[in-house]
Every structure is written in structure tokens, then in C-alpha cells.
mmCIF file of C-alpha atoms in Angstrom:
data_model
loop_
_atom_site.group_PDB
_atom_site.id
_atom_site.type_symbol
_atom_site.label_atom_id
_atom_site.label_comp_id
_atom_site.label_asym_id
_atom_site.label_seq_id
_atom_site.Cartn_x
_atom_site.Cartn_y
_atom_site.Cartn_z
ATOM 1 C CA MET P 1 20.959 -7.402 -3.976
ATOM 2 C CA ARG P 2 22.963 -6.912 -0.791
ATOM 3 C CA GLY P 3 26.109 -6.068 -2.819
ATOM 4 C CA LYS P 4 24.218 -3.462 -4.835
ATOM 5 C CA LEU P 5 22.800 -1.847 -1.704
ATOM 6 C CA ASN P 6 26.209 -1.712 -0.054
ATOM 7 C CA LEU P 7 27.725 -0.094 -3.133
ATOM 8 C CA ALA P 8 25.015 2.579 -3.184
ATOM 9 C CA ASN P 9 25.508 3.137 0.510
ATOM 10 C CA LEU P 10 29.272 3.375 0.088
ATOM 11 C CA ALA P 11 28.879 5.928 -2.729
ATOM 12 C CA GLY P 12 26.776 8.087 -0.432
ATOM 13 C CA TRP P 13 29.270 7.971 2.414
ATOM 14 C CA ILE P 14 32.253 8.664 0.095
ATOM 15 C CA THR P 15 30.464 11.692 -1.407
ATOM 16 C CA LEU P 16 29.630 12.938 2.071
ATOM 17 C CA ALA P 17 33.233 12.477 3.248
ATOM 18 C CA LEU P 18 34.613 14.284 0.174
ATOM 19 C CA GLY P 19 32.150 17.116 0.787
ATOM 20 C CA CYS P 20 33.248 17.485 4.401
ATOM 21 C CA VAL P 21 36.937 17.469 3.385
ATOM 22 C CA SER P 22 36.229 20.138 0.744
ATOM 23 C CA LEU P 23 34.390 22.286 3.297
ATOM 24 C CA ILE P 24 37.292 22.011 5.770
ATOM 25 C CA GLY P 25 39.737 22.837 2.949
ATOM 26 C CA ALA P 26 37.623 25.823 1.898
ATOM 27 C CA THR P 27 37.603 27.118 5.475
ATOM 28 C CA ILE P 28 41.375 26.695 5.879
ATOM 29 C CA TYR P 29 42.314 28.234 2.514
ATOM 30 C CA ASN P 30 39.366 30.648 2.365
ATOM 31 C CA HIS P 31 38.467 29.300 -1.085
ATOM 32 C CA GLN P 32 34.946 30.087 -2.376
ATOM 33 C CA ILE P 33 34.762 27.529 -5.225
ATOM 34 C CA LEU P 34 35.963 24.762 -2.929
ATOM 35 C CA ALA P 35 33.219 25.770 -0.490
ATOM 36 C CA PHE P 36 30.541 25.467 -3.194
ATOM 37 C CA ILE P 37 31.928 22.072 -4.275
ATOM 38 C CA GLY P 38 31.973 20.982 -0.629
ATOM 39 C CA LEU P 39 28.375 22.051 -0.038
ATOM 40 C CA GLY P 40 27.239 20.331 -3.242
ATOM 41 C CA LEU P 41 29.010 17.086 -2.380
ATOM 42 C CA THR P 42 27.722 17.175 1.206
ATOM 43 C CA PHE P 43 24.187 17.745 -0.075
ATOM 44 C CA TRP P 44 24.312 14.814 -2.505
ATOM 45 C CA GLY P 45 26.095 12.672 0.084
ATOM 46 C CA ILE P 46 23.277 13.222 2.557
ATOM 47 C CA ILE P 47 20.664 12.588 -0.131
ATOM 48 C CA LEU P 48 22.337 9.362 -1.346
ATOM 49 C CA THR P 49 22.795 8.089 2.193
ATOM 50 C CA TYR P 50 19.301 8.981 3.365
ATOM 51 C CA ILE P 51 17.206 8.158 0.287
ATOM 52 C CA ARG P 52 17.683 4.494 -0.466
ATOM 53 C CA SER P 53 15.907 2.239 -2.899
ATOM 54 C CA GLU P 54 12.820 0.533 -1.530
ATOM 55 C CA GLU P 55 12.629 -3.204 -1.162
ATOM 56 C CA TYR P 56 10.629 -4.734 -3.968
ATOM 57 C CA VAL P 57 9.833 -8.273 -4.995
ATOM 58 C CA LYS P 58 9.915 -9.273 -8.643
ATOM 59 C CA GLU P 59 6.526 -9.891 -10.244
ATOM 60 C CA SER P 60 7.588 -13.350 -11.476
ATOM 61 C CA PHE P 61 8.529 -14.333 -7.915
ATOM 62 C CA MET P 62 5.192 -13.016 -6.625
ATOM 63 C CA ASP P 63 3.301 -15.079 -9.217
ATOM 64 C CA ALA P 64 5.190 -18.248 -8.320
ATOM 65 C CA ALA P 65 4.883 -17.752 -4.565
ATOM 66 C CA CYS P 66 1.201 -16.822 -4.653
ATOM 67 C CA LEU P 67 -0.170 -19.373 -7.058
ATOM 68 C CA SER P 68 0.824 -22.668 -5.393
ATOM 69 C CA PRO P 69 -1.104 -22.198 -2.100
ATOM 70 C CA LEU P 70 -4.149 -20.998 -4.036
ATOM 71 C CA GLU P 71 -3.851 -23.959 -6.375
ATOM 72 C CA ALA P 72 -3.840 -26.289 -3.369
ATOM 73 C CA LEU P 73 -6.957 -24.580 -2.016
ATOM 74 C CA ASN P 74 -8.550 -24.822 -5.458
ATOM 75 C CA GLN P 75 -7.902 -28.586 -5.591
ATOM 76 C CA LEU P 76 -9.270 -29.004 -2.076
ATOM 77 C CA MET P 77 -12.470 -27.131 -2.898
ATOM 78 C CA ASP P 78 -12.848 -29.081 -6.115
ATOM 79 C CA LYS P 79 -12.450 -32.436 -4.346
ATOM 80 C CA LEU P 80 -14.863 -31.507 -1.559
ATOM 81 C CA GLY P 81 -17.376 -30.155 -4.033
ATOM 82 C CA TYR P 82 -17.556 -26.566 -2.774
ATOM 83 C CA THR P 83 -18.452 -24.381 -5.713
ATOM 84 C CA GLU P 84 -20.729 -21.735 -4.197
ATOM 85 C CA LYS P 85 -19.668 -18.154 -3.633
ATOM 86 C CA ALA P 86 -18.062 -17.491 -0.257
ATOM 87 C CA VAL P 87 -19.615 -15.098 2.230
ATOM 88 C CA TYR P 88 -17.190 -12.864 4.105
ATOM 89 C CA LEU P 89 -18.381 -12.708 7.668
ATOM 90 C CA PRO P 90 -18.436 -9.485 9.725
ATOM 91 C CA PRO P 91 -16.472 -9.184 13.022
ATOM 92 C CA LYS P 92 -19.384 -10.228 15.277
ATOM 93 C CA TYR P 93 -18.997 -13.779 13.925
ATOM 94 C CA MET P 94 -15.373 -13.915 15.063
ATOM 95 C CA LYS P 95 -13.863 -14.643 18.433
ATOM 96 C CA GLU P 96 -10.964 -12.365 17.438
ATOM 97 C CA PRO P 97 -12.486 -9.506 15.411
ATOM 98 C CA GLU P 98 -9.150 -8.588 13.815
ATOM 99 C CA ASN P 99 -9.217 -11.871 11.894
ATOM 100 C CA SER P 100 -11.504 -12.455 8.955
ATOM 101 C CA LYS P 101 -13.334 -15.620 8.022
ATOM 102 C CA ALA P 102 -15.243 -16.651 4.947
ATOM 103 C CA PHE P 103 -18.053 -19.162 4.878
ATOM 104 C CA ILE P 104 -18.402 -21.315 1.769
ATOM 105 C CA PRO P 105 -21.799 -23.047 1.760
ATOM 106 C CA LYS P 106 -21.996 -26.625 0.520
ATOM 107 C CA GLY P 107 -25.123 -25.994 -1.508
ATOM 108 C CA LYS P 108 -27.030 -22.873 -2.413
ATOM 109 C CA LEU P 109 -26.819 -20.369 0.432
ATOM 110 C CA SER P 110 -30.007 -20.553 2.466
ATOM 111 C CA THR P 111 -28.859 -19.132 5.761
ATOM 112 C CA LEU P 112 -25.632 -18.081 7.423
ATOM 113 C CA PRO P 113 -24.201 -19.908 10.426
ATOM 114 C CA LYS P 114 -24.923 -18.339 13.799
ATOM 115 C CA PRO P 115 -22.180 -16.312 15.544
ATOM 116 C CA GLU P 116 -22.161 -18.921 18.360
ATOM 117 C CA GLN P 117 -21.248 -21.584 15.806
ATOM 118 C CA THR P 118 -18.371 -19.630 14.266
ATOM 119 C CA GLN P 119 -16.992 -18.349 17.570
ATOM 120 C CA ARG P 120 -16.505 -21.809 19.060
ATOM 121 C CA GLU P 121 -12.889 -22.585 19.897
ATOM 122 C CA ASP P 122 -13.096 -26.246 18.975
ATOM 123 C CA ILE P 123 -14.392 -25.455 15.520
ATOM 124 C CA ASP P 124 -12.634 -27.181 12.632
ATOM 125 C CA LEU P 125 -12.742 -26.416 8.946
ATOM 126 C CA SER P 126 -16.273 -27.598 8.299
ATOM 127 C CA ILE P 127 -19.454 -26.674 10.128
ATOM 128 C CA GLU P 128 -22.897 -28.172 9.997
ATOM 129 C CA ASN P 129 -26.363 -26.700 9.847
ATOM 130 C CA PRO P 130 -25.855 -24.906 7.523
ATOM 131 C CA GLU P 131 -23.230 -27.165 6.018
ATOM 132 C CA GLY P 132 -20.176 -25.397 4.737
ATOM 133 C CA LEU P 133 -16.525 -24.534 5.092
ATOM 134 C CA LEU P 134 -15.300 -21.811 7.410
ATOM 135 C CA ILE P 135 -11.874 -20.731 6.255
ATOM 136 C CA THR P 136 -9.429 -17.866 6.532
ATOM 137 C CA PRO P 137 -9.733 -16.050 3.191
ATOM 138 C CA PRO P 138 -6.666 -15.389 0.982
ATOM 139 C CA GLY P 139 -6.882 -11.631 1.616
ATOM 140 C CA ASN P 140 -6.907 -11.804 5.433
ATOM 141 C CA ASP P 141 -3.320 -10.671 5.946
ATOM 142 C CA LEU P 142 -3.569 -8.096 3.178
ATOM 143 C CA THR P 143 -6.454 -6.498 5.103
ATOM 144 C CA LYS P 144 -4.280 -6.478 8.217
ATOM 145 C CA LEU P 145 -1.578 -4.750 6.159
ATOM 146 C CA PHE P 146 -4.134 -2.094 5.085
ATOM 147 C CA GLU P 147 -5.080 -1.579 8.734
ATOM 148 C CA LYS P 148 -1.450 -1.385 9.803
ATOM 149 C CA THR P 149 -0.727 1.155 7.065
ATOM 150 C CA LEU P 150 -3.664 3.326 8.096
ATOM 151 C CA GLU P 151 -2.961 2.704 11.799
ATOM 152 C CA THR P 152 -6.561 1.806 12.452
ATOM 153 C CA SER P 153 -8.896 -1.156 12.750
ATOM 154 C CA PHE P 154 -11.586 -1.450 10.096
ATOM 155 C CA THR P 155 -13.957 -2.681 12.807
ATOM 156 C CA THR P 156 -14.033 0.860 14.204
ATOM 157 C CA VAL P 157 -14.631 2.715 10.918
ATOM 158 C CA ASP P 158 -17.459 2.981 8.401
ATOM 159 C CA PHE P 159 -17.790 2.647 4.634
ATOM 160 C CA GLN P 160 -17.115 6.370 4.044
ATOM 161 C CA TYR P 161 -13.764 5.969 5.763
ATOM 162 C CA LEU P 162 -12.820 3.198 3.342
ATOM 163 C CA GLN P 163 -13.972 5.303 0.402
ATOM 164 C CA LEU P 164 -11.727 8.141 1.569
ATOM 165 C CA ASN P 165 -8.698 6.101 2.582
ATOM 166 C CA PHE P 166 -8.476 3.267 0.074
ATOM 167 C CA PRO P 167 -6.934 5.593 -2.560
ATOM 168 C CA LYS P 168 -4.205 6.433 -0.048
ATOM 169 C CA ILE P 169 -3.372 2.757 0.498
ATOM 170 C CA PHE P 170 -3.665 1.593 -3.092
ATOM 171 C CA ILE P 171 -2.052 4.585 -4.814
ATOM 172 C CA GLU P 172 0.367 6.193 -2.378
ATOM 173 C CA GLU P 173 1.377 3.503 0.078
ATOM 174 C CA LEU P 174 1.281 0.174 -1.728
ATOM 175 C CA GLU P 175 1.402 1.588 -5.279
ATOM 176 C CA ILE P 176 -0.694 -1.216 -6.731
ATOM 177 C CA ALA P 177 -2.951 1.054 -8.767
ATOM 178 C CA GLN P 178 -2.867 4.492 -10.297
ATOM 179 C CA ASP P 179 -6.494 5.144 -9.490
ATOM 180 C CA ILE P 180 -9.243 3.484 -7.484
ATOM 181 C CA GLU P 181 -12.947 4.180 -7.524
ATOM 182 C CA ILE P 182 -15.393 2.889 -4.900
ATOM 183 C CA LYS P 183 -19.132 3.379 -5.252
ATOM 184 C CA MET P 184 -22.105 2.033 -3.341
ATOM 185 C CA GLU P 185 -25.539 1.605 -4.916
ATOM 186 C CA ASN P 186 -28.355 -0.268 -3.183
ATOM 187 C CA ASN P 187 -26.222 -2.674 -1.153
ATOM 188 C CA LYS P 188 -23.919 -3.209 -4.138
ATOM 189 C CA ILE P 189 -20.372 -1.927 -3.964
ATOM 190 C CA HIS P 190 -18.381 -1.358 -7.137
ATOM 191 C CA VAL P 191 -14.602 -1.133 -6.959
ATOM 192 C CA LYS P 192 -12.557 -0.176 -9.993
ATOM 193 C CA LEU P 193 -8.767 -0.312 -10.076
ATOM 194 C CA GLU P 194 -7.017 1.460 -12.918
ATOM 195 C CA ASN P 195 -3.538 0.926 -14.304
ATOM 196 C CA SER P 196 -2.722 -1.735 -11.781
ATOM 197 C CA PRO P 197 0.325 -3.989 -12.238
ATOM 198 C CA TYR P 198 -1.545 -6.518 -10.099
ATOM 199 C CA THR P 199 -3.908 -7.409 -12.975
ATOM 200 C CA HIS P 200 -1.349 -9.856 -14.376
ATOM 201 C CA LEU P 201 -1.347 -11.923 -11.178
ATOM 202 C CA ALA P 202 -5.134 -11.632 -10.893
ATOM 203 C CA LYS P 203 -5.473 -12.994 -14.427
ATOM 204 C CA GLU P 204 -3.301 -15.984 -13.498
ATOM 205 C CA ILE P 205 -5.383 -16.601 -10.377
ATOM 206 C CA SER P 206 -8.592 -16.442 -12.434
ATOM 207 C CA LYS P 207 -7.480 -19.719 -14.049
ATOM 208 C CA LEU P 208 -8.051 -21.376 -10.662
ATOM 209 C CA SER P 209 -11.782 -21.289 -11.217
ATOM 210 C CA LYS P 210 -13.068 -22.683 -7.897
ATOM 211 C CA VAL P 211 -11.083 -20.332 -5.658
ATOM 212 C CA TYR P 212 -11.478 -17.363 -7.968
ATOM 213 C CA GLU P 213 -15.244 -17.723 -8.392
ATOM 214 C CA SER P 214 -15.829 -18.363 -4.705
ATOM 215 C CA LEU P 215 -13.264 -16.387 -2.692
ATOM 216 C CA GLY P 216 -11.763 -14.129 -5.359
ATOM 217 C CA CYS P 217 -8.117 -13.217 -5.757
ATOM 218 C CA PRO P 218 -6.152 -12.059 -2.670
ATOM 219 C CA LEU P 219 -6.798 -8.391 -3.472
ATOM 220 C CA SER P 220 -10.552 -8.675 -4.043
ATOM 221 C CA SER P 221 -10.666 -10.920 -0.982
ATOM 222 C CA ALA P 222 -8.835 -8.303 1.093
ATOM 223 C CA ILE P 223 -11.282 -5.604 -0.013
ATOM 224 C CA ALA P 224 -14.179 -7.940 0.867
ATOM 225 C CA CYS P 225 -12.696 -8.514 4.352
ATOM 226 C CA ALA P 226 -12.328 -4.756 4.834
ATOM 227 C CA LEU P 227 -15.909 -4.126 3.667
ATOM 228 C CA ALA P 228 -17.265 -6.821 5.990
ATOM 229 C CA LYS P 229 -15.380 -5.292 8.905
ATOM 230 C CA ALA P 230 -16.377 -1.700 8.160
ATOM 231 C CA THR P 231 -20.020 -2.250 7.255
ATOM 232 C CA GLY P 232 -20.644 -5.014 9.799
ATOM 233 C CA LYS P 233 -22.546 -6.965 7.143
ATOM 234 C CA PRO P 234 -21.738 -10.224 5.369
ATOM 235 C CA VAL P 235 -20.143 -9.549 2.005
ATOM 236 C CA LYS P 236 -20.144 -11.602 -1.180
ATOM 237 C CA ILE P 237 -18.046 -11.093 -4.306
ATOM 238 C CA GLU P 238 -20.593 -11.019 -7.120
ATOM 239 C CA LYS P 239 -18.494 -10.264 -10.172
ATOM 240 C CA GLN P 240 -14.870 -9.733 -11.122
ATOM 241 C CA GLU P 241 -13.661 -8.420 -14.449
ATOM 242 C CA ILE P 242 -10.001 -8.178 -15.353
ATOM 243 C CA ASN P 243 -8.714 -6.420 -18.421
ATOM 244 C CA GLU P 244 -5.030 -7.266 -18.575
ATOM 245 C CA ALA P 245 -4.363 -5.123 -21.647
ATOM 246 C CA ALA P 246 -5.909 -2.001 -20.107
ATOM 247 C CA ARG P 247 -4.606 -3.050 -16.658
ATOM 248 C CA THR P 248 -7.996 -2.458 -15.083
ATOM 249 C CA MET P 249 -9.927 -4.545 -12.617
ATOM 250 C CA MET P 250 -13.588 -4.204 -11.683
ATOM 251 C CA ILE P 251 -15.082 -5.984 -8.710
ATOM 252 C CA GLU P 252 -18.700 -5.995 -7.607
ATOM 253 C CA TYR P 253 -19.599 -6.844 -4.024
ATOM 254 C CA SER P 254 -22.980 -7.278 -2.449
ATOM 255 C CA LEU P 255 -23.829 -6.638 1.175
ATOM 256 C CA LEU P 256 -26.096 -9.354 2.519
ATOM 257 C CA GLU P 257 -28.672 -9.079 5.236
ATOM 258 C CA GLU P 258 -27.985 -11.336 8.220
ATOM 259 C CA ASP P 259 -30.738 -13.897 7.674
ATOM 260 C CA ALA P 260 -31.617 -13.114 4.088
ATOM 261 C CA LYS P 261 -31.076 -15.495 1.263
ATOM 262 C CA SER P 262 -28.595 -14.572 -1.443
ATOM 263 C CA MET Z 1 40.255 30.675 8.922
ATOM 264 C CA ASN Z 2 36.973 32.068 7.669
ATOM 265 C CA PHE Z 3 34.222 30.208 5.885
ATOM 266 C CA PRO Z 4 34.184 31.845 2.436
ATOM 267 C CA LEU Z 5 30.404 31.754 1.908
ATOM 268 C CA GLY Z 6 27.919 34.150 3.413
ATOM 269 C CA PHE Z 7 24.500 33.508 4.892
ATOM 270 C CA TRP Z 8 22.746 34.465 1.634
ATOM 271 C CA ASP Z 9 24.900 32.037 -0.372
ATOM 272 C CA ILE Z 10 23.851 29.177 1.872
ATOM 273 C CA SER Z 11 20.241 30.344 1.681
ATOM 274 C CA LEU Z 12 20.389 30.367 -2.131
ATOM 275 C CA LEU Z 13 21.938 26.895 -2.182
ATOM 276 C CA THR Z 14 19.234 25.456 0.097
ATOM 277 C CA ALA Z 15 16.575 27.141 -2.072
ATOM 278 C CA ILE Z 16 17.925 25.482 -5.221
ATOM 279 C CA SER Z 17 18.302 22.125 -3.463
ATOM 280 C CA ALA Z 18 14.767 22.348 -2.076
ATOM 281 C CA ILE Z 19 13.316 23.161 -5.502
ATOM 282 C CA ILE Z 20 15.175 20.235 -7.138
ATOM 283 C CA LEU Z 21 14.015 17.826 -4.436
ATOM 284 C CA LEU Z 22 10.419 19.082 -4.396
ATOM 285 C CA ILE Z 23 10.104 18.784 -8.186
ATOM 286 C CA THR Z 24 11.688 15.316 -8.161
ATOM 287 C CA SER Z 25 9.456 14.190 -5.331
ATOM 288 C CA GLU Z 26 6.350 15.442 -7.132
ATOM 289 C CA MET Z 27 7.402 13.940 -10.474
ATOM 290 C CA LEU Z 28 7.906 10.523 -8.874
ATOM 291 C CA SER Z 29 4.472 10.582 -7.260
ATOM 292 C CA PRO Z 30 2.503 7.371 -7.958
ATOM 293 C CA HIS Z 31 -0.449 9.571 -8.948
ATOM 294 C CA TYR Z 32 1.359 10.183 -12.247
ATOM 295 C CA GLY Z 33 2.088 6.501 -12.844
ATOM 296 C CA LYS Z 34 5.839 6.652 -12.243
ATOM 297 C CA ILE Z 35 5.777 3.604 -10.053
ATOM 298 C CA ASN Z 36 8.676 1.840 -11.750
ATOM 299 C CA ILE Z 37 11.411 3.949 -10.134
ATOM 300 C CA LEU Z 38 12.652 2.147 -7.047
ATOM 301 C CA VAL Z 39 13.246 5.060 -4.700
ATOM 302 C CA ASN Z 40 11.930 5.462 -1.200
ATOM 303 C CA ARG Z 41 9.467 8.232 -2.001
ATOM 304 C CA LYS Z 42 8.595 8.931 1.606
ATOM 305 C CA ARG Z 43 12.198 9.706 2.470
ATOM 306 C CA LEU Z 44 12.558 11.828 -0.673
ATOM 307 C CA LYS Z 45 9.482 13.787 0.359
ATOM 308 C CA HIS Z 46 10.824 14.223 3.888
ATOM 309 C CA ALA Z 47 14.204 15.425 2.552
ATOM 310 C CA SER Z 48 12.538 17.936 0.209
ATOM 311 C CA ILE Z 49 10.318 19.294 2.993
ATOM 312 C CA THR Z 50 13.312 19.546 5.354
ATOM 313 C CA PHE Z 51 15.332 21.526 2.808
ATOM 314 C CA SER Z 52 12.341 23.790 2.140
ATOM 315 C CA ILE Z 53 11.978 24.451 5.879
ATOM 316 C CA ILE Z 54 15.713 25.209 6.179
ATOM 317 C CA PHE Z 55 15.444 27.675 3.302
ATOM 318 C CA LEU Z 56 12.354 29.332 4.792
ATOM 319 C CA ALA Z 57 14.143 29.546 8.141
ATOM 320 C CA THR Z 58 17.073 31.372 6.519
ATOM 321 C CA VAL Z 59 14.609 33.790 4.921
ATOM 322 C CA ALA Z 60 12.909 34.330 8.278
ATOM 323 C CA VAL Z 61 16.272 35.004 9.943
ATOM 324 C CA LYS Z 62 17.113 37.539 7.246
ATOM 325 C CA VAL Z 63 13.708 39.265 7.536
ATOM 326 C CA ILE Z 64 14.037 39.489 11.316
ATOM 327 C CA SER Z 65 17.552 40.894 11.017
ATOM 328 C CA ILE Z 66 16.311 43.542 8.539
ATOM 329 C CA LEU Z 67 13.391 44.482 10.807
ATOM 330 C CA THR Z 68 15.533 44.755 13.920
ATOM 331 C CA SER Z 69 18.389 46.670 12.304
#
């Protein structure tokens, strides 16, 4: 990869140098054609030097790197018997609001833990009353990447902001979908990603049933973290549908009331 | 030792370059699904806008020179 980049870089500099030599020659000999050649070469030299290829990671590498940690989490949840859907907590539950946390209840969700419980510094993985796991969700850093890209904190924006700016992140900046649709109906949020190359990885993650059913894949988890931050309400992933052939992904989230049952 | 090209020649060249870059930049937009071409689109967009501004500047210079002559 480094060799290829250097070669492309070298080609740009050589073209630029040839262009400059041609321009000097054209000025000395007062030669019009040489001047045009010089300008052309200088132009392409600048373009080749300035516009480089972006750094990408191969999809197969992404799959391999992503799946193992999620598989470990899946095994852990399976062993501990946590099968319920995770609740993505809003910033008021966090000591550091820029981080996201998800609460996985041991049994059926009756009530959420209190902010004082989740903000404690000595807190470990599990909490009691209500019993459950408090973990950093798989999409935590992806949400931070969204915030960094938009140069904002989702804790300071509202849902309309996400509706307006998610297309920019997903389509223009990260290029993980050709289209994204976000709708809210009665505390339910529907997100639809179209023509997304990410669906392949999401399909692989869906095989890890415990993690996928509870926390979702890293992308749906990241959207849930963003929604929890922006709306200030606990968020749960209700449904995820992946169509690998059509490369579409549909995710349904529900916004929970603070002390309401699911 | 004179540079053999005039101001208008340079202006025409920047116009053509700007058009090529603007069209390329627009064609590679992820909105049209061309996300498999590994080019830094932001830099391409910046380059196309820069060339367009240079061309417009040459036009402005020419217009001002016509008005003041």
C-alpha cells in the first residue's frame, strides 16, 4: 500500500516538474505549443499531487476485526443469561455525558436504574435493584465519530438536527449508504438505510443472536446512542431488518419514558 | 523572453480545467452511488472550486479592464 502511494505521489511530482520545465522552455524560446503542454502538465501535476486516494479498509478485514469482540460479548451474555433488549441511557445517567451506556436488564424490564446508581465511580459491570448489566455499547465510538464529523455534541442538539444531519454523515462523509430516511411516529423512530455496503457485515453480526437482539449491530447501536443523547430519553432497539440482496437495512427504535415499563 | 500565452488563453485553460473538475467531482458524488472509486472527494471538490474561482477572477479582471478603458 505504501509503495503504491509513493508511486502515485512520484508520478504527480514528475508531471509537475515536467510542466514547470516546459513552461520555462516556452518562455525562453517563445514557443506557444510548449506553453500549452507546460500548463497542461502543471495542471495535472498539481491535481495528482493534491488529490490522493483515500484510506480505506477492506470489507473482509472489517468483518474479521469486528466479529471477534462481538462474539466474545455474545458468549458472555449467553453464559450470564442476559437475553433482554438493552436500553440506551440518555446523558443524565452518565458521569461523562459524551460516553454512552446501555443497560441490559436481567429479567423483563420493570424499571430503569436511577442516575445516582449509574453515575457512581466504583460501579462495575453489573448493578442491582434493578438487576442488570451496564455496559459500553458497540456503537459508542461510532457515535463519537459522528459527533466529531459534525463538530458538535449530540447532547446539545435535538431530534430534528439528527434528521437533517444524518444524511450528511451517512452519505457524504462516511459513505456507508446511498440514502437514509429517519421518521418519528408516536415515540417510535424508523431508520431506513438504502444501498449500504454495511449490510453484509450487519448480516454476519445478526448470527450472534444475543448481542444482535439486545444491543444491535455497531451501526444500529451508534444510532441508538445518538438518539438517546439528542432526545434525552432512554432508547430501545425494537426491530432490525436486513435485506442483503437489496442492500437495505431497517431499524425501529422506541423512546421510553423514564419510569415506564417497556 | 516573453511568455507566449495571453491572459485570455490562461482564462480559457482555467475554464476548461474547472469544468472538467466540476463534472468529475459531481459524477463521483456518493449521492449517485459511485462510492467504489477511491479518490479523496473533498480535495477534488476543493480543487474544482479553486479553479472555478480562478477562472471567475480572470473574467472579473477582464470586465474591469474593459470598463475602465
